[in-house]
PDB file of C-alpha atoms in Angstrom:
ATOM      1  CA  GLN A   1     -20.335 119.884 -13.714  1.00  0.00           C
ATOM      2  CA  VAL A   2     -17.930 117.948 -11.763  1.00  0.00           C
ATOM      3  CA  GLN A   3     -14.719 118.856  -9.889  1.00  0.00           C
ATOM      4  CA  LEU A   4     -12.016 116.160  -9.901  1.00  0.00           C
ATOM      5  CA  VAL A   5      -9.004 115.699  -7.457  1.00  0.00           C
ATOM      6  CA  GLU A   6      -6.458 113.055  -8.056  1.00  0.00           C
ATOM      7  CA  SER A   7      -4.366 111.452  -5.253  1.00  0.00           C
ATOM      8  CA  GLY A   8      -2.131 108.483  -4.588  1.00  0.00           C
ATOM      9  CA  GLY A   9       0.865 109.140  -6.672  1.00  0.00           C
ATOM     10  CA  GLY A  10       4.482 109.063  -5.362  1.00  0.00           C
ATOM     11  CA  LEU A  11       7.883 107.377  -5.825  1.00  0.00           C
ATOM     12  CA  VAL A  12       8.039 103.565  -6.390  1.00  0.00           C
ATOM     13  CA  GLN A  13      10.689 101.114  -7.500  1.00  0.00           C
ATOM     14  CA  ALA A  14      10.171  99.205 -10.616  1.00  0.00           C
ATOM     15  CA  GLY A  15       7.932  96.247 -10.049  1.00  0.00           C
ATOM     16  CA  GLY A  16       6.049  97.980  -7.316  1.00  0.00           C
ATOM     17  CA  SER A  17       2.396  99.070  -7.179  1.00  0.00           C
ATOM     18  CA  LEU A  18       0.446 102.254  -6.613  1.00  0.00           C
ATOM     19  CA  ARG A  19      -3.267 102.941  -6.372  1.00  0.00           C
ATOM     20  CA  LEU A  20      -4.408 106.354  -7.735  1.00  0.00           C
ATOM     21  CA  SER A  21      -7.718 107.841  -6.590  1.00  0.00           C
ATOM     22  CA  CYS A  22      -9.863 110.295  -8.317  1.00  0.00           C
ATOM     23  CA  ALA A  23     -12.530 111.984  -6.041  1.00  0.00           C
ATOM     24  CA  ALA A  24     -15.346 113.879  -7.578  1.00  0.00           C
ATOM     25  CA  SER A  25     -17.523 116.776  -6.269  1.00  0.00           C
ATOM     26  CA  GLY A  26     -20.598 118.211  -7.752  1.00  0.00           C
ATOM     27  CA  ARG A  27     -22.596 115.780 -10.015  1.00  0.00           C
ATOM     28  CA  THR A  28     -21.936 112.113  -9.300  1.00  0.00           C
ATOM     29  CA  PHE A  29     -19.412 110.059 -11.134  1.00  0.00           C
ATOM     30  CA  SER A  30     -22.040 107.623 -12.292  1.00  0.00           C
ATOM     31  CA  ARG A  31     -23.397 110.247 -14.827  1.00  0.00           C
ATOM     32  CA  TYR A  32     -20.008 110.274 -16.529  1.00  0.00           C
ATOM     33  CA  ALA A  33     -17.422 108.303 -18.380  1.00  0.00           C
ATOM     34  CA  VAL A  34     -14.197 108.659 -16.446  1.00  0.00           C
ATOM     35  CA  GLY A  35     -10.757 108.207 -17.950  1.00  0.00           C
ATOM     36  CA  TRP A  36      -7.115 108.090 -16.837  1.00  0.00           C
ATOM     37  CA  PHE A  37      -4.485 109.731 -18.827  1.00  0.00           C
ATOM     38  CA  ARG A  38      -0.685 110.389 -18.405  1.00  0.00           C
ATOM     39  CA  GLN A  39       1.669 112.833 -19.542  1.00  0.00           C
ATOM     40  CA  ALA A  40       5.502 112.669 -19.282  1.00  0.00           C
ATOM     41  CA  PRO A  41       7.794 115.729 -19.956  1.00  0.00           C
ATOM     42  CA  GLY A  42       8.050 116.559 -23.770  1.00  0.00           C
ATOM     43  CA  LYS A  43       5.397 114.071 -24.820  1.00  0.00           C
ATOM     44  CA  GLU A  44       1.651 114.150 -25.621  1.00  0.00           C
ATOM     45  CA  ARG A  45      -1.095 113.263 -23.164  1.00  0.00           C
ATOM     46  CA  GLU A  46      -1.611 109.484 -23.444  1.00  0.00           C
ATOM     47  CA  PHE A  47      -4.740 107.460 -22.624  1.00  0.00           C
ATOM     48  CA  VAL A  48      -4.384 104.883 -19.964  1.00  0.00           C
ATOM     49  CA  ALA A  49      -7.711 103.398 -19.070  1.00  0.00           C
ATOM     50  CA  GLY A  50     -11.397 104.421 -19.061  1.00  0.00           C
ATOM     51  CA  ILE A  51     -14.825 103.311 -17.627  1.00  0.00           C
ATOM     52  CA  SER A  52     -18.425 104.174 -18.483  1.00  0.00           C
ATOM     53  CA  GLU A  53     -20.669 102.483 -16.091  1.00  0.00           C
ATOM     54  CA  ARG A  54     -23.911 103.645 -17.887  1.00  0.00           C
ATOM     55  CA  VAL A  55     -22.981 101.647 -20.925  1.00  0.00           C
ATOM     56  CA  GLY A  56     -20.931  98.933 -19.233  1.00  0.00           C
ATOM     57  CA  ARG A  57     -17.618  99.756 -20.958  1.00  0.00           C
ATOM     58  CA  ILE A  58     -14.038  99.446 -19.827  1.00  0.00           C
ATOM     59  CA  TYR A  59     -11.181 100.061 -22.078  1.00  0.00           C
ATOM     60  CA  TYR A  60      -7.324  99.802 -21.530  1.00  0.00           C
ATOM     61  CA  ALA A  61      -4.453 101.109 -23.515  1.00  0.00           C
ATOM     62  CA  ASP A  62      -2.056  98.238 -24.605  1.00  0.00           C
ATOM     63  CA  SER A  63       0.682  99.861 -22.206  1.00  0.00           C
ATOM     64  CA  GLY A  64      -1.309  98.912 -19.216  1.00  0.00           C
ATOM     65  CA  LYS A  65      -3.098  95.721 -20.188  1.00  0.00           C
ATOM     66  CA  GLY A  66      -2.573  93.013 -17.615  1.00  0.00           C
ATOM     67  CA  ARG A  67      -1.077  95.377 -15.221  1.00  0.00           C
ATOM     68  CA  PHE A  68      -3.481  98.277 -14.505  1.00  0.00           C
ATOM     69  CA  THR A  69      -7.137  97.991 -13.392  1.00  0.00           C
ATOM     70  CA  ILE A  70      -9.748 100.783 -13.316  1.00  0.00           C
ATOM     71  CA  SER A  71     -12.621 100.594 -11.023  1.00  0.00           C
ATOM     72  CA  SER A  72     -15.353 102.775  -9.401  1.00  0.00           C
ATOM     73  CA  ASP A  73     -17.122 103.069  -6.190  1.00  0.00           C
ATOM     74  CA  ASN A  74     -20.235 105.060  -6.713  1.00  0.00           C
ATOM     75  CA  ALA A  75     -20.971 105.238  -2.909  1.00  0.00           C
ATOM     76  CA  LYS A  76     -17.680 107.226  -2.505  1.00  0.00           C
ATOM     77  CA  ASN A  77     -17.954 109.017  -5.785  1.00  0.00           C
ATOM     78  CA  THR A  78     -14.415 107.933  -6.632  1.00  0.00           C
ATOM     79  CA  VAL A  79     -12.683 106.152  -9.368  1.00  0.00           C
ATOM     80  CA  TYR A  80      -9.438 104.195  -8.888  1.00  0.00           C
ATOM     81  CA  LEU A  81      -6.517 103.186 -11.008  1.00  0.00           C
ATOM     82  CA  GLN A  82      -4.652 100.181  -9.524  1.00  0.00           C
ATOM     83  CA  MET A  83      -1.051 100.082 -11.140  1.00  0.00           C
ATOM     84  CA  ASN A  84       1.032  96.846 -10.637  1.00  0.00           C
ATOM     85  CA  SER A  85       4.215  95.745 -12.017  1.00  0.00           C
ATOM     86  CA  LEU A  86       5.224  99.354 -12.570  1.00  0.00           C
ATOM     87  CA  LYS A  87       8.083 100.205 -15.126  1.00  0.00           C
ATOM     88  CA  PRO A  88      10.212 103.236 -15.396  1.00  0.00           C
ATOM     89  CA  GLU A  89       8.323 104.120 -18.544  1.00  0.00           C
ATOM     90  CA  ASP A  90       5.196 104.614 -16.538  1.00  0.00           C
ATOM     91  CA  THR A  91       6.683 107.647 -15.122  1.00  0.00           C
ATOM     92  CA  ALA A  92       4.284 110.584 -15.760  1.00  0.00           C
ATOM     93  CA  VAL A  93       1.766 113.027 -14.314  1.00  0.00           C
ATOM     94  CA  TYR A  94      -1.474 111.086 -14.157  1.00  0.00           C
ATOM     95  CA  TYR A  95      -4.702 112.935 -14.795  1.00  0.00           C
ATOM     96  CA  CYS A  96      -8.336 111.829 -14.326  1.00  0.00           C
ATOM     97  CA  ALA A  97     -10.973 113.218 -16.584  1.00  0.00           C
ATOM     98  CA  ALA A  98     -14.799 113.121 -16.860  1.00  0.00           C
ATOM     99  CA  GLY A  99     -16.992 113.284 -20.032  1.00  0.00           C
ATOM    100  CA  SER A 100     -20.158 111.939 -21.664  1.00  0.00           C
ATOM    101  CA  PRO A 101     -20.993 108.356 -20.746  1.00  0.00           C
ATOM    102  CA  TYR A 102     -22.150 107.752 -24.342  1.00  0.00           C
ATOM    103  CA  SER A 103     -18.887 108.553 -26.277  1.00  0.00           C
ATOM    104  CA  LEU A 104     -17.990 106.190 -28.965  1.00  0.00           C
ATOM    105  CA  THR A 105     -14.520 105.894 -27.570  1.00  0.00           C
ATOM    106  CA  LEU A 106     -13.047 106.238 -24.020  1.00  0.00           C
ATOM    107  CA  SER A 107      -9.510 106.748 -25.344  1.00  0.00           C
ATOM    108  CA  SER A 108      -9.629 110.260 -26.857  1.00  0.00           C
ATOM    109  CA  VAL A 109      -8.803 113.416 -24.969  1.00  0.00           C
ATOM    110  CA  GLY A 110     -11.582 115.259 -26.834  1.00  0.00           C
ATOM    111  CA  ALA A 111     -14.144 112.839 -25.343  1.00  0.00           C
ATOM    112  CA  TYR A 112     -13.631 114.531 -21.702  1.00  0.00           C
ATOM    113  CA  ASP A 113     -15.012 117.833 -20.567  1.00  0.00           C
ATOM    114  CA  TYR A 114     -13.395 118.102 -16.982  1.00  0.00           C
ATOM    115  CA  TRP A 115      -9.897 117.360 -15.860  1.00  0.00           C
ATOM    116  CA  GLY A 116      -8.182 117.172 -12.517  1.00  0.00           C
ATOM    117  CA  GLN A 117      -4.777 118.781 -11.677  1.00  0.00           C
ATOM    118  CA  GLY A 118      -2.871 115.607 -11.807  1.00  0.00           C
ATOM    119  CA  THR A 119      -0.669 113.466  -9.455  1.00  0.00           C
ATOM    120  CA  GLN A 120       3.020 112.624 -10.149  1.00  0.00           C
ATOM    121  CA  VAL A 121       3.994 108.970 -10.412  1.00  0.00           C
ATOM    122  CA  THR A 122       7.760 108.361 -10.543  1.00  0.00           C
ATOM    123  CA  VAL A 123       9.104 104.698 -11.101  1.00  0.00           C
ATOM    124  CA  SER A 124      12.800 104.184 -10.401  1.00  0.00           C
ATOM    125  CA  SER A 125      14.911 101.413 -11.835  1.00  0.00           C
TER     126      SER A 125
END
């Protein structure tokens, strides 16, 4: 099993940038697929980006394509989400999650077994 802790959220103006970090303890991140999700008040949890290094797959939701980048640093056992050109509609609690690296899709909540507590991202206009 693995424990996940997100950090890096905060308040930023529209057009600004943030880098979120997901640090893992327990088993190493390289054994898992790791996804980023977000959830705004009153809305469902939404996939943002995912990475599975074991099978060499990266996938982005349309909402973040061209603006967000997911990456991993195995030596630090950390996965990052770089978010540029932020928009007010990006405001949400952002969660990282870990699951099987062999999942057919990285975009489904059901593909992930372990979740962090989330970090708040607020984008002002």
